[in-house]
Amino acid sequence: MKNKLTAVALAALVVAGTAATVIPASAATAKAAPTRCHTADLKAGFAMGEDARPEMDQAEKETQAHIWFSNKSTRTCTLSGFAGVDMIGAQGTDGTWSLARSSKTPEKMVLEPGDTTDFSINLLPVAASTPQKEKFVPAKFLVTPPNETEHFTLKWPFGGQILKQDGATHPGTYLNPVGL
């Protein structure tokens, strides 16, 4: 009976010169693709687990620190690309160092509410006995999510110092894309 009534109503619309478009139920419930995450959607911090801590007390090899982004919003959003990272030094001669990017290709990360992703920063630590002009002592990191202009200010929790290469073409301290 319902099908007959629907057919009669549809015929009446066509006769009246108005066409009706039938939308399948699956299309009506489809979600729009998620848009990018904004700074206001996120929380950020340094990964503090034992395996995530950089080895800042040695000067023989490169090490890594990890910074995470967590979706604190109620919507799904995406992150793709490189965060912007400016290190602010603790020494009066350090200034601010904007970190170079690796050559790795970014991937799009989809973050449901509560999901977390991270990125790594390769660091080249130096010995405490290194002359002051050759070392950078991190104090704070200004971290801007990809494609955003507002940043998070994170206090550097690991101590140590990094070989100062803020003017180098291929420095030993650089960042990798989000999710890699």
mmCIF file of C-alpha atoms in Angstrom:
data_model
loop_
_atom_site.group_PDB
_atom_site.id
_atom_site.type_symbol
_atom_site.label_atom_id
_atom_site.label_comp_id
_atom_site.label_asym_id
_atom_site.label_seq_id
_atom_site.Cartn_x
_atom_site.Cartn_y
_atom_site.Cartn_z
ATOM 1 C CA MET A 1 0.000 0.000 0.000
ATOM 2 C CA LYS A 2 2.798 2.398 0.892
ATOM 3 C CA ASN A 3 4.472 1.866 -2.500
ATOM 4 C CA LYS A 4 1.189 2.657 -4.325
ATOM 5 C CA LEU A 5 0.781 5.903 -2.363
ATOM 6 C CA THR A 6 4.377 6.899 -3.056
ATOM 7 C CA ALA A 7 3.924 6.201 -6.773
ATOM 8 C CA VAL A 8 0.710 8.232 -6.881
ATOM 9 C CA ALA A 9 2.322 11.163 -5.048
ATOM 10 C CA LEU A 10 5.355 11.052 -7.373
ATOM 11 C CA ALA A 11 3.095 10.968 -10.439
ATOM 12 C CA ALA A 12 1.163 13.968 -9.131
ATOM 13 C CA LEU A 13 4.418 15.940 -8.735
ATOM 14 C CA VAL A 14 5.570 15.103 -12.257
ATOM 15 C CA VAL A 15 2.176 16.034 -13.701
ATOM 16 C CA ALA A 16 2.312 19.341 -11.868
ATOM 17 C CA GLY A 17 5.654 20.037 -13.566
ATOM 18 C CA THR A 18 7.839 19.429 -10.521
ATOM 19 C CA ALA A 19 10.340 16.582 -10.506
ATOM 20 C CA ALA A 20 11.251 14.894 -7.251
ATOM 21 C CA THR A 21 14.733 13.566 -6.619
ATOM 22 C CA VAL A 22 14.964 10.325 -4.746
ATOM 23 C CA ILE A 23 17.938 10.225 -2.387
ATOM 24 C CA PRO A 24 19.087 6.797 -1.270
ATOM 25 C CA ALA A 25 19.099 6.363 2.519
ATOM 26 C CA SER A 26 22.853 5.628 2.463
ATOM 27 C CA ALA A 27 23.586 9.029 0.882
ATOM 28 C CA ALA A 28 21.400 10.878 3.351
ATOM 29 C CA THR A 29 23.380 9.523 6.294
ATOM 30 C CA ALA A 30 26.858 9.976 4.740
ATOM 31 C CA LYS A 31 29.163 12.293 6.691
ATOM 32 C CA ALA A 32 31.087 15.157 5.186
ATOM 33 C CA ALA A 33 34.835 14.607 4.968
ATOM 34 C CA PRO A 34 36.642 15.900 8.067
ATOM 35 C CA THR A 35 38.349 19.264 7.815
ATOM 36 C CA ARG A 36 41.787 20.128 9.187
ATOM 37 C CA CYS A 37 42.450 20.466 12.875
ATOM 38 C CA HIS A 38 42.861 23.999 14.191
ATOM 39 C CA THR A 39 45.021 24.964 17.156
ATOM 40 C CA ALA A 40 41.877 25.433 19.270
ATOM 41 C CA ASP A 41 40.912 21.785 18.542
ATOM 42 C CA LEU A 42 44.181 20.423 19.927
ATOM 43 C CA LYS A 43 46.312 19.910 23.007
ATOM 44 C CA ALA A 44 50.090 19.470 22.701
ATOM 45 C CA GLY A 45 52.967 18.284 24.842
ATOM 46 C CA PHE A 46 56.253 16.400 24.970
ATOM 47 C CA ALA A 47 56.036 12.603 25.071
ATOM 48 C CA MET A 48 57.433 11.668 28.481
ATOM 49 C CA GLY A 49 57.488 7.859 28.396
ATOM 50 C CA GLU A 50 60.832 6.170 29.026
ATOM 51 C CA ASP A 51 61.222 5.130 25.386
ATOM 52 C CA ALA A 52 60.238 8.628 24.165
ATOM 53 C CA ARG A 53 62.777 10.597 26.223
ATOM 54 C CA PRO A 54 65.753 11.925 24.251
ATOM 55 C CA GLU A 55 69.198 10.876 25.457
ATOM 56 C CA MET A 56 70.470 14.373 26.247
ATOM 57 C CA ASP A 57 73.210 13.163 28.621
ATOM 58 C CA GLN A 58 75.352 11.757 25.790
ATOM 59 C CA ALA A 59 77.121 13.457 22.865
ATOM 60 C CA GLU A 60 78.048 10.492 20.667
ATOM 61 C CA LYS A 61 74.879 10.137 18.589
ATOM 62 C CA GLU A 62 71.697 11.796 17.404
ATOM 63 C CA THR A 63 68.593 11.365 19.575
ATOM 64 C CA GLN A 64 64.897 12.237 19.265
ATOM 65 C CA ALA A 65 62.235 14.081 21.221
ATOM 66 C CA HIS A 66 58.542 13.571 20.406
ATOM 67 C CA ILE A 67 55.748 16.142 20.557
ATOM 68 C CA TRP A 68 52.137 14.960 20.489
ATOM 69 C CA PHE A 69 48.904 16.567 19.338
ATOM 70 C CA SER A 70 45.626 15.291 20.790
ATOM 71 C CA ASN A 71 42.189 16.142 19.395
ATOM 72 C CA LYS A 72 40.275 17.682 22.308
ATOM 73 C CA SER A 73 37.324 18.758 20.146
ATOM 74 C CA THR A 74 34.079 16.875 19.589
ATOM 75 C CA ARG A 75 34.629 16.580 15.839
ATOM 76 C CA THR A 76 36.912 14.501 13.634
ATOM 77 C CA CYS A 77 39.680 16.537 12.026
ATOM 78 C CA THR A 78 42.864 16.008 10.015
ATOM 79 C CA LEU A 79 46.525 16.966 10.357
ATOM 80 C CA SER A 80 48.925 16.838 7.443
ATOM 81 C CA GLY A 81 52.381 18.303 7.035
ATOM 82 C CA PHE A 82 54.989 19.728 9.339
ATOM 83 C CA ALA A 83 54.452 21.577 12.577
ATOM 84 C CA GLY A 84 56.316 24.839 12.936
ATOM 85 C CA VAL A 85 58.870 24.632 15.748
ATOM 86 C CA ASP A 86 60.877 27.533 17.146
ATOM 87 C CA MET A 87 63.229 26.763 20.015
ATOM 88 C CA ILE A 88 63.912 29.564 22.466
ATOM 89 C CA GLY A 89 67.276 29.271 24.154
ATOM 90 C CA ALA A 90 68.094 29.585 27.839
ATOM 91 C CA GLN A 91 71.410 31.386 27.268
ATOM 92 C CA GLY A 92 71.439 35.070 26.463
ATOM 93 C CA THR A 93 73.304 34.305 23.227
ATOM 94 C CA ASP A 94 70.921 31.552 22.041
ATOM 95 C CA GLY A 95 68.005 33.586 20.727
ATOM 96 C CA THR A 96 65.345 31.712 18.744
ATOM 97 C CA TRP A 97 66.061 28.833 16.376
ATOM 98 C CA SER A 98 63.417 27.892 13.765
ATOM 99 C CA LEU A 99 63.915 24.205 13.033
ATOM 100 C CA ALA A 100 64.442 22.931 9.490
ATOM 101 C CA ARG A 101 62.243 20.166 8.049
ATOM 102 C CA SER A 102 63.317 16.698 6.996
ATOM 103 C CA SER A 103 62.842 15.476 3.425
ATOM 104 C CA LYS A 104 60.187 12.937 4.504
ATOM 105 C CA THR A 105 56.798 13.109 2.766
ATOM 106 C CA PRO A 106 53.879 13.963 5.084
ATOM 107 C CA GLU A 107 50.768 11.786 5.306
ATOM 108 C CA LYS A 108 47.249 12.876 6.239
ATOM 109 C CA MET A 109 46.364 11.863 9.780
ATOM 110 C CA VAL A 110 42.660 11.585 10.707
ATOM 111 C CA LEU A 111 42.030 12.296 14.399
ATOM 112 C CA GLU A 112 38.735 11.248 15.949
ATOM 113 C CA PRO A 113 37.843 13.055 19.193
ATOM 114 C CA GLY A 114 40.403 11.966 21.809
ATOM 115 C CA ASP A 115 42.902 10.567 19.265
ATOM 116 C CA THR A 116 46.587 11.496 19.466
ATOM 117 C CA THR A 117 49.410 11.628 16.935
ATOM 118 C CA ASP A 118 52.952 12.894 17.220
ATOM 119 C CA PHE A 119 56.043 13.989 15.354
ATOM 120 C CA SER A 120 59.706 13.657 16.157
ATOM 121 C CA ILE A 121 62.528 16.148 16.371
ATOM 122 C CA ASN A 122 66.002 14.827 15.651
ATOM 123 C CA LEU A 123 68.516 16.390 18.051
ATOM 124 C CA LEU A 124 72.303 16.496 18.023
ATOM 125 C CA PRO A 125 73.288 16.794 21.726
ATOM 126 C CA VAL A 126 76.727 18.023 22.782
ATOM 127 C CA ALA A 127 78.779 17.644 25.950
ATOM 128 C CA ALA A 128 78.446 20.174 28.749
ATOM 129 C CA SER A 129 82.125 21.037 28.208
ATOM 130 C CA THR A 130 81.402 22.291 24.652
ATOM 131 C CA PRO A 131 82.182 26.036 24.375
ATOM 132 C CA GLN A 132 79.109 28.196 24.968
ATOM 133 C CA LYS A 133 79.167 29.706 21.463
ATOM 134 C CA GLU A 134 78.861 26.191 19.940
ATOM 135 C CA LYS A 135 75.884 25.000 21.978
ATOM 136 C CA PHE A 136 72.217 25.873 22.173
ATOM 137 C CA VAL A 137 70.491 25.308 25.509
ATOM 138 C CA PRO A 138 66.739 24.794 24.913
ATOM 139 C CA ALA A 139 64.303 26.461 27.307
ATOM 140 C CA LYS A 140 60.952 26.626 25.446
ATOM 141 C CA PHE A 141 59.475 25.340 22.226
ATOM 142 C CA LEU A 142 56.879 27.315 20.277
ATOM 143 C CA VAL A 143 54.917 24.605 18.421
ATOM 144 C CA THR A 144 52.459 25.541 15.668
ATOM 145 C CA PRO A 145 50.229 22.788 14.216
ATOM 146 C CA PRO A 146 50.421 22.344 10.416
ATOM 147 C CA ASN A 147 48.692 25.116 8.428
ATOM 148 C CA GLU A 148 47.954 27.164 11.563
ATOM 149 C CA THR A 149 49.291 30.474 12.904
ATOM 150 C CA GLU A 150 48.643 30.092 16.653
ATOM 151 C CA HIS A 151 51.175 28.113 18.674
ATOM 152 C CA PHE A 152 51.568 26.209 21.923
ATOM 153 C CA THR A 153 54.408 27.171 24.282
ATOM 154 C CA LEU A 154 56.035 24.068 25.739
ATOM 155 C CA LYS A 155 58.746 24.133 28.392
ATOM 156 C CA TRP A 156 61.732 21.922 27.482
ATOM 157 C CA PRO A 157 61.740 19.205 30.184
ATOM 158 C CA PHE A 158 64.840 17.167 29.270
ATOM 159 C CA GLY A 159 67.876 19.380 30.007
ATOM 160 C CA GLY A 160 71.083 19.077 28.031
ATOM 161 C CA GLN A 161 72.300 21.166 25.136
ATOM 162 C CA ILE A 162 72.310 20.870 21.343
ATOM 163 C CA LEU A 163 75.054 21.582 18.821
ATOM 164 C CA LYS A 164 74.280 25.108 17.594
ATOM 165 C CA GLN A 165 73.602 24.829 13.870
ATOM 166 C CA ASP A 166 70.842 27.385 13.461
ATOM 167 C CA GLY A 167 72.476 28.765 10.298
ATOM 168 C CA ALA A 168 73.423 25.394 8.748
ATOM 169 C CA THR A 169 71.987 24.216 5.418
ATOM 170 C CA HIS A 170 71.597 20.617 6.677
ATOM 171 C CA PRO A 171 71.597 20.812 10.487
ATOM 172 C CA GLY A 172 71.686 17.717 12.695
ATOM 173 C CA THR A 173 68.672 19.088 14.584
ATOM 174 C CA TYR A 174 65.488 19.097 12.490
ATOM 175 C CA LEU A 175 61.844 18.017 12.577
ATOM 176 C CA ASN A 176 59.834 15.300 10.848
ATOM 177 C CA PRO A 177 56.225 15.456 9.582
ATOM 178 C CA VAL A 178 53.253 14.791 11.840
ATOM 179 C CA GLY A 179 52.492 11.085 12.059
ATOM 180 C CA LEU A 180 55.969 9.873 11.025
#
